XYZ file of C-alpha atoms in Angstrom:
373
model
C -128.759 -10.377 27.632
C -129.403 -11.762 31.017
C -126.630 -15.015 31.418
C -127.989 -17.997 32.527
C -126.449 -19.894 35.600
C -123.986 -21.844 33.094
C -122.593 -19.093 32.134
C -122.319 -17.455 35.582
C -120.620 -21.069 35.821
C -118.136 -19.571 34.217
C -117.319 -16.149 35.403
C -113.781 -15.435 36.465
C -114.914 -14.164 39.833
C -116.925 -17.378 40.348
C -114.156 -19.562 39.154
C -111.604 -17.523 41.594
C -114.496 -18.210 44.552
C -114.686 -22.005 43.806
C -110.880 -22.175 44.532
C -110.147 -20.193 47.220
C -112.980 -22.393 48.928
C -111.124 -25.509 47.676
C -107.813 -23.882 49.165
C -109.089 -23.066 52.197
C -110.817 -26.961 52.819
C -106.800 -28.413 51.958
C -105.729 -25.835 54.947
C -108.509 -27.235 57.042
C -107.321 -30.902 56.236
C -103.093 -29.527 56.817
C -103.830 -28.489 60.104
C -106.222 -31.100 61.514
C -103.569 -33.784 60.159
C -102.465 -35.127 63.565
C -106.205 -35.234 65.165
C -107.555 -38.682 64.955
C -110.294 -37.286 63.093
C -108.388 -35.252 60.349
C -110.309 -36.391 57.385
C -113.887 -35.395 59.259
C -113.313 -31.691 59.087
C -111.674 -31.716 55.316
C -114.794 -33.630 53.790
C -117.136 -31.815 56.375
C -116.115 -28.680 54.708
C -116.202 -29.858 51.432
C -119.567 -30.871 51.641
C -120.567 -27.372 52.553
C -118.721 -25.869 49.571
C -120.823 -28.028 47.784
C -124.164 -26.737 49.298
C -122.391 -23.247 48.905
C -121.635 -23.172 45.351
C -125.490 -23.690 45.101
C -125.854 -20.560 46.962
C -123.588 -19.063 45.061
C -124.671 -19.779 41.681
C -128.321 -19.132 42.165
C -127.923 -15.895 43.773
C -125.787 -14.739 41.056
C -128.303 -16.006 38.397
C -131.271 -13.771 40.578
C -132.174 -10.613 39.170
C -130.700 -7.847 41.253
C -133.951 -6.200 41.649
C -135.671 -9.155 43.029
C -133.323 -8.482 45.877
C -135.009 -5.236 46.141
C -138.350 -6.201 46.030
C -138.196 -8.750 48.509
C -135.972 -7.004 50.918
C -138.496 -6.516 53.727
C -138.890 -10.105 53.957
C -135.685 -10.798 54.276
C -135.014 -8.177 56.850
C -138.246 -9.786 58.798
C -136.609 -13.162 58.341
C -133.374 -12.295 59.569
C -134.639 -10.026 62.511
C -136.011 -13.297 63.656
C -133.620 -15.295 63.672
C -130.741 -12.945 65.162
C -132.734 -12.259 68.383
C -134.220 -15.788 68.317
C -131.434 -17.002 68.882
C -130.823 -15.361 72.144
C -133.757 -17.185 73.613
C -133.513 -20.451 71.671
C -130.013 -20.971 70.922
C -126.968 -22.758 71.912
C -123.754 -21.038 73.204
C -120.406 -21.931 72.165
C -117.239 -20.882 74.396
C -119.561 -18.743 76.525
C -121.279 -17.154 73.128
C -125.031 -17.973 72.677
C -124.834 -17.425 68.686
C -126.065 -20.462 66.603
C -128.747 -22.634 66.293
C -128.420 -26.661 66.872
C -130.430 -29.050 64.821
C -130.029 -32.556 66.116
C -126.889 -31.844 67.626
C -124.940 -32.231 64.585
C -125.538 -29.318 62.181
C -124.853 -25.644 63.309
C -126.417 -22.430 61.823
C -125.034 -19.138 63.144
C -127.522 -16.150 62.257
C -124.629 -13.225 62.886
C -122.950 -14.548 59.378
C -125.770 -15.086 57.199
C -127.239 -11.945 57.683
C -124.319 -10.274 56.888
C -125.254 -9.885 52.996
C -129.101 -8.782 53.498
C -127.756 -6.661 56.156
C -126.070 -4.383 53.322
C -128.807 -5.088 51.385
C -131.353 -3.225 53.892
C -129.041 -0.132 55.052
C -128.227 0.235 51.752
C -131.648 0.664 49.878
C -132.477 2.933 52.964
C -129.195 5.226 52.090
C -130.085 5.137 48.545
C -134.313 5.614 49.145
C -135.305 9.413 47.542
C -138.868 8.516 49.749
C -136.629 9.183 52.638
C -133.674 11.941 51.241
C -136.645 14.402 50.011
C -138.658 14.167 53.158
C -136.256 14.828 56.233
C -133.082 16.308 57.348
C -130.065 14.940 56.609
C -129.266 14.418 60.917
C -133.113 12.545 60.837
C -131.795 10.371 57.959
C -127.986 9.872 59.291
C -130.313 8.550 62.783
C -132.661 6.304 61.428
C -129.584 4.913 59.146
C -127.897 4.122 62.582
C -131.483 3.149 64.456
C -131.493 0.391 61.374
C -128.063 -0.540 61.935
C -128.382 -1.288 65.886
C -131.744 -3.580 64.949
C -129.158 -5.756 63.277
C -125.752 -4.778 65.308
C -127.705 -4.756 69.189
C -128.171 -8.844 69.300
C -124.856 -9.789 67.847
C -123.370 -7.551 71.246
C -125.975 -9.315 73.312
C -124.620 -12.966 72.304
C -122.127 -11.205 73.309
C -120.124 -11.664 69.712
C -118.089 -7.938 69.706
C -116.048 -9.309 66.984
C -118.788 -9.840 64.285
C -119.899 -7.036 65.647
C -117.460 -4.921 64.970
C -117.614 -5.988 61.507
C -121.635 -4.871 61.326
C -120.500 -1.624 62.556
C -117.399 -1.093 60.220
C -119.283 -1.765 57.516
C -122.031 0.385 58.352
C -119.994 3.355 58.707
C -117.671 2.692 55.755
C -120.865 2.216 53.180
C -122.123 5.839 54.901
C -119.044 7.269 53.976
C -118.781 6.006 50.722
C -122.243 7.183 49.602
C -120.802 10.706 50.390
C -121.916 10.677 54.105
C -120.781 13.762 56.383
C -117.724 13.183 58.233
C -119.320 15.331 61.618
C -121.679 12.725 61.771
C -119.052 9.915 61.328
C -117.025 11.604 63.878
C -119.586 11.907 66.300
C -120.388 7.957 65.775
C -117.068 7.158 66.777
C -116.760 9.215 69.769
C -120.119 7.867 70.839
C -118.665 3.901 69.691
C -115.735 5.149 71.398
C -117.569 5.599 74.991
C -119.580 2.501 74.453
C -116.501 0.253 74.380
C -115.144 1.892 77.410
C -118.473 1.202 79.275
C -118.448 -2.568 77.981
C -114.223 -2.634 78.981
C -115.682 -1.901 82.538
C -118.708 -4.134 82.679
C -117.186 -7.259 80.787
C -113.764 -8.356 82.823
C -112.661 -10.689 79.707
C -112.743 -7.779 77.381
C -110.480 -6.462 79.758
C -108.808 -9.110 80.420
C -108.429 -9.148 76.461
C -106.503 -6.060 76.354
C -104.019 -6.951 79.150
C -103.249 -9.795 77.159
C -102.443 -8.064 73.981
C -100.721 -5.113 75.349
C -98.580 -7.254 77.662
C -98.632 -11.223 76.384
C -95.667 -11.805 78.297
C -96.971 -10.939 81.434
C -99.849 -13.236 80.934
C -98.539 -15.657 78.541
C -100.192 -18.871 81.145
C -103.921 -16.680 80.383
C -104.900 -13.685 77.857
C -101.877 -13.577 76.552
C -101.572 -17.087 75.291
C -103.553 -16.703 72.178
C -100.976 -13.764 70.983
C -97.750 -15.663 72.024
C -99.047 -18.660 69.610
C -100.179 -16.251 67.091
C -96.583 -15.094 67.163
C -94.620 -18.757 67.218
C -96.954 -19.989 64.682
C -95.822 -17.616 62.312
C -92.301 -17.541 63.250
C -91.598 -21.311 62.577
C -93.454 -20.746 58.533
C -90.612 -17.993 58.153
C -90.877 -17.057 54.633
C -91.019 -20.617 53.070
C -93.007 -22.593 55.230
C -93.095 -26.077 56.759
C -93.232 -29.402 54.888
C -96.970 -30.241 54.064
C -98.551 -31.836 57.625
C -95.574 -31.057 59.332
C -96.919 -27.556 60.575
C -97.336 -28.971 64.443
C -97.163 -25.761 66.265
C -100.495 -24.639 65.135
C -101.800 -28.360 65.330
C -100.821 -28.622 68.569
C -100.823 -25.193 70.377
C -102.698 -22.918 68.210
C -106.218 -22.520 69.042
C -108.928 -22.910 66.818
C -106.491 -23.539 63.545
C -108.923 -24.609 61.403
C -111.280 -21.638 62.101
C -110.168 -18.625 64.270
C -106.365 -18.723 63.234
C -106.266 -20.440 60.508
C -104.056 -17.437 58.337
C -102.004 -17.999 61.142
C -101.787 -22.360 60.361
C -101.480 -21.494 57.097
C -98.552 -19.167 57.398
C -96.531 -21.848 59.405
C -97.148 -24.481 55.946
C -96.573 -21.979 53.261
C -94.270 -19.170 55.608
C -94.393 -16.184 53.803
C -94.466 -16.242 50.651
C -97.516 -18.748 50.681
C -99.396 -15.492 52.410
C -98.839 -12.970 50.073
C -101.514 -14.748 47.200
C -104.158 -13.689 50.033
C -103.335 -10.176 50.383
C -103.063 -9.675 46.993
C -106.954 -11.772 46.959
C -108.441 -9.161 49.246
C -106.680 -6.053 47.008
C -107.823 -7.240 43.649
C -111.383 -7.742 45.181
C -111.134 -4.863 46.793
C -109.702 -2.047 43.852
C -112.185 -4.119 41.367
C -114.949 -4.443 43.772
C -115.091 -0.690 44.310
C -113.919 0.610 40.739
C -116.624 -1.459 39.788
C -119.052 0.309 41.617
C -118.228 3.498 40.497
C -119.296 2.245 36.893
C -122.769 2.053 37.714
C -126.284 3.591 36.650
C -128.181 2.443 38.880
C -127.121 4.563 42.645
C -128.450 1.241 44.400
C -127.030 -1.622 43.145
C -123.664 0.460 43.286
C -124.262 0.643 47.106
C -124.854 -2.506 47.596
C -121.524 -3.322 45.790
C -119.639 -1.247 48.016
C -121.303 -2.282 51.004
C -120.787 -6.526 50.427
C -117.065 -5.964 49.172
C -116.201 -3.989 51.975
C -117.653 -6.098 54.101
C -115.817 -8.814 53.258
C -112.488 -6.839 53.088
C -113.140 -5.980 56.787
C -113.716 -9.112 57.863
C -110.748 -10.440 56.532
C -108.095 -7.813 57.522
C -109.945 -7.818 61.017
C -108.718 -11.838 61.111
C -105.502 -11.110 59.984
C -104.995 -8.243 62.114
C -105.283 -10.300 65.086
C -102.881 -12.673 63.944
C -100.562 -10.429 63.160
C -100.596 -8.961 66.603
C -101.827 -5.613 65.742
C -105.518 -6.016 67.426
C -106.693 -8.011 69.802
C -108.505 -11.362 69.254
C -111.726 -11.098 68.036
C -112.616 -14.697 66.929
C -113.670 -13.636 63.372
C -113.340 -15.883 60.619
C -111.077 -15.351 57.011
C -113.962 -15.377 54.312
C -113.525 -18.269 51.885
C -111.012 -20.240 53.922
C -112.286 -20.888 57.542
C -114.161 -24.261 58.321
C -117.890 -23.616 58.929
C -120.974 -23.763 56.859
C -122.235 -20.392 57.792
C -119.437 -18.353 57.313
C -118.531 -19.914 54.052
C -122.553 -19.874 52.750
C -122.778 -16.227 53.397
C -119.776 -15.490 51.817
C -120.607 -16.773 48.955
C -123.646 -15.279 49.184
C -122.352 -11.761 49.526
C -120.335 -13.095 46.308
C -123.204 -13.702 44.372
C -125.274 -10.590 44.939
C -122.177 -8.721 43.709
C -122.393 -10.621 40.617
C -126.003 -10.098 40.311
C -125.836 -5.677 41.043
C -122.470 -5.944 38.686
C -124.613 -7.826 35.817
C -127.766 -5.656 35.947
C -126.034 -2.140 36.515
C -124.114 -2.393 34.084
C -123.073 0.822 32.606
C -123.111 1.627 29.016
C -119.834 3.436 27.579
C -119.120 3.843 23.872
C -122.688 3.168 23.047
C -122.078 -0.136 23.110
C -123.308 -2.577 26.687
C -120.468 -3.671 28.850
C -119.773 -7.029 27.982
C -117.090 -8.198 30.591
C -117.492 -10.677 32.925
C -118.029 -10.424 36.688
């Protein structure tokens, strides 16, 4: 039987969602403590988990197969809006990625197509119109031809770091669907030029890389954001700072409410207060995936693997960077960075898993899986 939106209400994974939102607006309010302003971002976020939890909850209530249905629409509205943007949107730190209305409320296209992105590559992967009709190189072309509609105006804002995460994800849901490695391999040699031609053409990106190989040498420029990455972390040490005493990131740190904020929150909790998100991203990772592997219905399982992985890219690609082991991409930690679009198409993403867990469902024991997702 179908659950109804009270009982979603309910569902561990919901409940889990609700928190680490909640979690991640008390980091928001710890390392904004000293601005004049502190409260403004706290309650600015929390009003957006609000409008997110709607989100949340009614795409988890949706039937998975309305998804389906309507997916052409939502690719049409999306399309839109990503290369709108370009013409009629605002640009942020030399990034022309979100739309203003009245000044005061942001929307930033690149994250809330993230979901119905999956939801489109995916139905194309899993489409027998498509598999019976042409070869598999035709297929493995227009699979990537679909991806660049979506991945080609994120590079042109020029965002490399979301869209990095477009193209991760695109290959890793290939691959997991059974894709051929020659092709993969040839994707990345060909990804693999590409960034060497936009190294060349873009002297920040290359400015980027001096900075992270070298932060030393150009700890007054590129380097900067590394070396704070690095001091941030080494004053939490493994316990942390006291609560609203972490002033490293406050001060020095940039962007530690969005950008770095694993980085803010290691210098509160120090090490030990990281280790509950790493073990986050595994559990909804291993029960994400094992999950998908359960079901009937070769579809909804994609799309399962496509929106979990997704998110576990995004998030290892943030903490990578802070962590010194790539260089900085400005992508957000799902869940706990401040901004409405990032956190709404998280829990999006959430929700549709909830929805392709519910209706796939796979029957063992001749009896229906009962467990909650």
């Amino acid at each position: 039987m179908k659950k109804s939106i009270i009982d979603n209400l309910n569902s561990p994974i919901i409940a889990m969602s609700v928190f680490l939102a909640l979690w991640g607006s008390l980091a928001v309010f710890n390392v904004t403590f000293v601005r004049e302003e502190h409260y403004f971002f706290a309650l600015k976020q929390i009003v957006w988990i609000f409008f997110a939890l709607i989100i949340l909850l009614i795409s988890a209530n949706l039937d998975s197969e309305f998804y389906f249905r309507f997916k052409y629409y939502f690719f049409s509205v999306f399309f839109v809006l990503l290369w709108g943007v370009l013409f009629f949107g605002i640009a942020i730190n030399g990034m022309r990625g979100w739309y203003s209305f009245e000044g005061h409320i942001l929307m930033q296209p690149s994250e809330l197509s993230k979901p119905i992105f999956i939801l489109c590559i995916a139905s194309f992967l899993t489409s027998s119109d498509y598999k019976t009709k042409i070869s598999k190189i035709k297929e493995y072309f227009i699979y990537l031809f679909i991806g660049l509609l979506w991945i080609v105006p994120v590079l042109l804002q020029p965002d490399y770091g979301t869209a990095l995460v477009y193209i991760i994800s695109l290959f890793l849901l290939y691959w997991c669907l059974g894709g051929r490695i020659s092709f993969l391999a040839i994707s990345m040699l060909l990804a693999g030029v590409f960034f060497i031609f936009v190294v060349a053409n873009e002297p920040y990106v290359l400015d980027r890389l001096r900075g992270f190989i070298s932060p030393t040498e150009h700890s007054a420029t590129s380097g900067w954001h590394i070396l704070q990455y690095q001091n941030t972390l080494a004053r939490g040490g493994f316990v942390g700072q006291d609560w609203g005493a972490n002033l490293w990131s406050q001060v020095y740190l940039p962007n530690p409410y969005s950008d770095s904020i694993f980085a803010s929150i290691g210098e509160a909790l120090g090490f030990l207060g990281l280790l509950p998100i790493f073990a986050v991203i595994a559990v909804w990772m291993s029960w994400g995936f094992l999950k998908a592997t359960q079901l009937d219905d070769l579809r909804r399982s994609a799309v399962v693997y496509g929106l979990v992985g997704m998110l576990v890219i995004q998030a290892m690609l943030h903490i990578s960077v802070t962590v010194g082991i790539f260089p900085p991409t400005g992508v957000t930690l799902p869940m706990f960075s401040y901004g409405g679009s990032s956190l709404s198409a998280t829990m999006f993403s959430i929700g549709m898993t909830v929805s392709m867990l519910r209706d796939g469902c796979k029957y063992t024991l001749d009896r229906p899986c009962t467990k909650r997702f």
